[in-house]
Amino acid sequence: MHGGFDPDKNDSASLRDKVLLSKSEKWRILKNITTVSFAFMVQFTAFQGTANLQSSINAKDGLGTVSLSAIYAALVVSCIFLPTLVIRKLTVKWTLCVSMLCYAPYIAAQFYPTFYTLVPAGILVGLGAAPMWASKATYLTQLGQVYAKITEQSVEAIIVRFFGFFFLAWQTAELWGNLISSLVLSSGAHGGSSVHDENDTFTDSALDKCGANFCVVETDDNANLQRPPDSEIFEISAIYLSCIVAAVIIIALFMDPLSRYGEKRRGSISAVEVSGVQLLTATFKQLKKVNQQLLIPITVFIGMEQAFIGAEFTQAYVSCALGIHQIGYVMICFGVVNAICSIIFGSIMKYIGRVTIIILGGLVHGGVIIYCLFWKPHPDHPLVFFAIAGLWGVGDAVWQTQINGIYGALFRRNKEAAFSNYRLWESAGFVIAYAYSTQLCARMKLYILFAVLVLGFVGYAIVEIRQMAKVSEHFKSMTICSTCG
């Protein structure tokens, strides 16, 4: 992904120069970028919408969160061993098609959700996810290289632009997926039920168990937490399943294979040419670096905070006080604010610096966690739910843009191993949060989340101090050398 062109290698550079470097080809490349971005948007409309409902619609015995935990546990293994093998066997285009299809059984399992259907289907999603993301990254990177050659622009600038466009489209999936679920659930019979409609005694007793006091085992007396009618869940799942099939068809019919742009060329897929064992070895070697060790807690926190907003907040606060039919609307607010802030933070970093943005993220998430510990959610104050979701989106946008940037900046010579570590520890954060989801009450989960945030922030601060000391030492040595000269 990060390797450049090497004229001494036996690649197809000359072939690309003759066949593909025409001005008309750039429009074809832009068509392919749009196709991939749109297909992922459709795909994750289905997956994000389904994932956000799991802790609520499959709350019995923690089935929904266990299935989500299975996804991320499988993803850890998949990241290390599968991408290279699958892409070499199937090529990038067909890896995308097969990997996307791996999501279909998980959606289909919503028609008959048990541990024997949902958990294996979740494992399949995790195994398919890593090859899918690796092939997407390979495709965008290689098209970026060719496009830069045609338009005589900076390769890095074009690749960043292509990835920016892709993630902008991908993040809107949060909006569409949640909108579908909310519209279906709100229009159905379940949309009318609320603890607020019952007598005052029931309302008070039910609401007292929401928020930080929420425990999964004590939800029987809350009508809001009852599973919606099967007909509504089946309708949502049928729409989502159609989205998965549509996404695969879009890739199969409208995306040009990477062979058109030199798929077999050496150096074109540096990130995925590393074998699973080599990447595993490099990943653990990377762990010996002090900066990498210091960044582990904040990376784990990124996984945990995403798991919290997607599973704990939706169940303990939104479902409990407002009803399951409101989850989608609240999560739309999270997704939209997240997408907008991702663009803003990416743009203003060069003006105000990374440190300022990360301090903002820490303060926002820390403040929201503390507020959630004391706030008693009530259906009479619906705007508070949206405000918290929006602020959580601000914090998440900080981590997603800035911590990724730190990994890229600190470990330029070992980017594959560094980002493998990032995926590994972020996925570990998801797995940890989902693993204790059914065992602990919301208050204890908030305490743990806050402790990991503080630990992560301290680790990050030490990294920045070490870097400043390194830069200072470098300038000092340069000054001494110039004086000597």
mmCIF file of N, CA and C in Angstrom, residues 214-257:
data_model
loop_
_atom_site.group_PDB
_atom_site.id
_atom_site.type_symbol
_atom_site.label_atom_id
_atom_site.label_comp_id
_atom_site.label_asym_id
_atom_site.label_seq_id
_atom_site.Cartn_x
_atom_site.Cartn_y
_atom_site.Cartn_z
ATOM 1 N N PHE A 214 -28.522 0.675 35.155
ATOM 2 C CA PHE A 214 -29.026 -0.406 34.311
ATOM 3 C C PHE A 214 -28.184 -1.674 34.472
ATOM 4 N N CYS A 215 -28.879 -2.774 34.710
ATOM 5 C CA CYS A 215 -28.241 -4.100 34.730
ATOM 6 C C CYS A 215 -29.057 -5.016 33.831
ATOM 7 N N VAL A 216 -28.385 -5.770 32.986
ATOM 8 C CA VAL A 216 -29.083 -6.592 31.992
ATOM 9 C C VAL A 216 -30.055 -7.571 32.646
ATOM 10 N N VAL A 217 -29.716 -8.059 33.840
ATOM 11 C CA VAL A 217 -30.550 -9.087 34.477
ATOM 12 C C VAL A 217 -31.833 -8.508 35.096
ATOM 13 N N GLU A 218 -31.942 -7.192 35.181
ATOM 14 C CA GLU A 218 -33.099 -6.595 35.856
ATOM 15 C C GLU A 218 -33.958 -5.781 34.896
ATOM 16 N N THR A 219 -34.367 -6.380 33.790
ATOM 17 C CA THR A 219 -35.087 -5.609 32.757
ATOM 18 C C THR A 219 -36.508 -6.126 32.497
ATOM 19 N N ASP A 220 -36.944 -7.091 33.288
ATOM 20 C CA ASP A 220 -38.221 -7.742 32.970
ATOM 21 C C ASP A 220 -39.429 -6.820 33.084
ATOM 22 N N ASP A 221 -39.359 -5.803 33.971
ATOM 23 C CA ASP A 221 -40.545 -4.967 34.204
ATOM 24 C C ASP A 221 -40.588 -3.725 33.316
ATOM 25 N N ASN A 222 -39.725 -3.654 32.310
ATOM 26 C CA ASN A 222 -39.688 -2.478 31.435
ATOM 27 C C ASN A 222 -40.195 -2.842 30.038
ATOM 28 N N ALA A 223 -41.372 -2.310 29.694
ATOM 29 C CA ALA A 223 -41.984 -2.628 28.392
ATOM 30 C C ALA A 223 -41.125 -2.157 27.222
ATOM 31 N N ASN A 224 -40.349 -1.087 27.449
ATOM 32 C CA ASN A 224 -39.502 -0.559 26.377
ATOM 33 C C ASN A 224 -38.444 -1.556 25.911
ATOM 34 N N LEU A 225 -38.058 -2.469 26.821
ATOM 35 C CA LEU A 225 -36.953 -3.389 26.517
ATOM 36 C C LEU A 225 -37.436 -4.728 25.971
ATOM 37 N N GLN A 226 -38.762 -4.857 25.807
ATOM 38 C CA GLN A 226 -39.278 -6.095 25.228
ATOM 39 C C GLN A 226 -38.960 -6.133 23.737
ATOM 40 N N ARG A 227 -38.621 -7.313 23.265
ATOM 41 C CA ARG A 227 -38.270 -7.490 21.848
ATOM 42 C C ARG A 227 -39.444 -7.084 20.959
ATOM 43 N N PRO A 228 -39.185 -6.273 19.921
ATOM 44 C CA PRO A 228 -40.263 -5.886 19.002
ATOM 45 C C PRO A 228 -40.874 -7.120 18.337
ATOM 46 N N PRO A 229 -42.070 -6.992 17.772
ATOM 47 C CA PRO A 229 -42.688 -8.134 17.080
ATOM 48 C C PRO A 229 -41.771 -8.687 15.989
ATOM 49 N N ASP A 230 -41.803 -10.001 15.828
ATOM 50 C CA ASP A 230 -40.955 -10.644 14.813
ATOM 51 C C ASP A 230 -41.200 -10.059 13.421
ATOM 52 N N SER A 231 -42.428 -9.687 13.140
ATOM 53 C CA SER A 231 -42.754 -9.170 11.801
ATOM 54 C C SER A 231 -41.925 -7.914 11.478
ATOM 55 N N GLU A 232 -41.722 -7.058 12.498
ATOM 56 C CA GLU A 232 -40.944 -5.831 12.282
ATOM 57 C C GLU A 232 -39.457 -6.135 12.111
ATOM 58 N N ILE A 233 -38.945 -7.031 12.945
ATOM 59 C CA ILE A 233 -37.532 -7.418 12.832
ATOM 60 C C ILE A 233 -37.285 -8.117 11.497
ATOM 61 N N PHE A 234 -38.229 -8.956 11.083
ATOM 62 C CA PHE A 234 -38.082 -9.652 9.798
ATOM 63 C C PHE A 234 -38.099 -8.657 8.635
ATOM 64 N N GLU A 235 -38.942 -7.634 8.751
ATOM 65 C CA GLU A 235 -39.003 -6.620 7.680
ATOM 66 C C GLU A 235 -37.671 -5.866 7.570
ATOM 67 N N ILE A 236 -37.129 -5.452 8.730
ATOM 68 C CA ILE A 236 -35.834 -4.761 8.739
ATOM 69 C C ILE A 236 -34.736 -5.663 8.157
ATOM 70 N N SER A 237 -34.722 -6.920 8.610
ATOM 71 C CA SER A 237 -33.673 -7.857 8.179
ATOM 72 C C SER A 237 -33.765 -8.154 6.682
ATOM 73 N N ALA A 238 -34.985 -8.213 6.161
ATOM 74 C CA ALA A 238 -35.160 -8.455 4.718
ATOM 75 C C ALA A 238 -34.601 -7.287 3.906
ATOM 76 N N ILE A 239 -34.826 -6.066 4.388
ATOM 77 C CA ILE A 239 -34.279 -4.879 3.711
ATOM 78 C C ILE A 239 -32.757 -4.907 3.764
ATOM 79 N N TYR A 240 -32.213 -5.206 4.949
ATOM 80 C CA TYR A 240 -30.754 -5.235 5.118
ATOM 81 C C TYR A 240 -30.115 -6.339 4.268
ATOM 82 N N LEU A 241 -30.770 -7.495 4.210
ATOM 83 C CA LEU A 241 -30.238 -8.608 3.402
ATOM 84 C C LEU A 241 -30.201 -8.226 1.924
ATOM 85 N N SER A 242 -31.224 -7.505 1.490
ATOM 86 C CA SER A 242 -31.259 -7.005 0.107
ATOM 87 C C SER A 242 -30.092 -6.055 -0.156
ATOM 88 N N CYS A 243 -29.737 -5.248 0.870
ATOM 89 C CA CYS A 243 -28.608 -4.311 0.742
ATOM 90 C C CYS A 243 -27.289 -5.063 0.523
ATOM 91 N N ILE A 244 -27.090 -6.154 1.280
ATOM 92 C CA ILE A 244 -25.858 -6.943 1.130
ATOM 93 C C ILE A 244 -25.759 -7.503 -0.289
ATOM 94 N N VAL A 245 -26.849 -8.091 -0.758
ATOM 95 C CA VAL A 245 -26.871 -8.659 -2.118
ATOM 96 C C VAL A 245 -26.622 -7.566 -3.153
ATOM 97 N N ALA A 246 -27.252 -6.409 -2.959
ATOM 98 C CA ALA A 246 -27.074 -5.282 -3.896
ATOM 99 C C ALA A 246 -25.616 -4.821 -3.934
ATOM 100 N N ALA A 247 -24.964 -4.760 -2.770
ATOM 101 C CA ALA A 247 -23.570 -4.313 -2.701
ATOM 102 C C ALA A 247 -22.658 -5.253 -3.483
ATOM 103 N N VAL A 248 -22.887 -6.561 -3.342
ATOM 104 C CA VAL A 248 -22.074 -7.554 -4.068
ATOM 105 C C VAL A 248 -22.294 -7.424 -5.572
ATOM 106 N N ILE A 249 -23.539 -7.237 -5.976
ATOM 107 C CA ILE A 249 -23.855 -7.095 -7.409
ATOM 108 C C ILE A 249 -23.200 -5.838 -7.987
ATOM 109 N N ILE A 250 -23.210 -4.751 -7.213
ATOM 110 C CA ILE A 250 -22.587 -3.492 -7.666
ATOM 111 C C ILE A 250 -21.098 -3.709 -7.945
ATOM 112 N N ILE A 251 -20.406 -4.386 -7.021
ATOM 113 C CA ILE A 251 -18.969 -4.661 -7.208
ATOM 114 C C ILE A 251 -18.756 -5.574 -8.407
ATOM 115 N N ALA A 252 -19.547 -6.649 -8.508
ATOM 116 C CA ALA A 252 -19.370 -7.645 -9.573
ATOM 117 C C ALA A 252 -19.606 -7.056 -10.967
ATOM 118 N N LEU A 253 -20.607 -6.173 -11.084
ATOM 119 C CA LEU A 253 -20.989 -5.668 -12.409
ATOM 120 C C LEU A 253 -20.288 -4.369 -12.815
ATOM 121 N N PHE A 254 -20.022 -3.492 -11.862
ATOM 122 C CA PHE A 254 -19.591 -2.140 -12.226
ATOM 123 C C PHE A 254 -18.145 -1.792 -11.875
ATOM 124 N N MET A 255 -17.454 -2.632 -11.086
ATOM 125 C CA MET A 255 -16.075 -2.322 -10.705
ATOM 126 C C MET A 255 -15.102 -3.052 -11.615
ATOM 127 N N ASP A 256 -14.185 -2.297 -12.234
ATOM 128 C CA ASP A 256 -13.170 -2.923 -13.088
ATOM 129 C C ASP A 256 -12.196 -3.722 -12.233
ATOM 130 N N PRO A 257 -11.775 -4.895 -12.711
ATOM 131 C CA PRO A 257 -10.777 -5.663 -11.945
ATOM 132 C C PRO A 257 -9.458 -4.904 -11.866
#
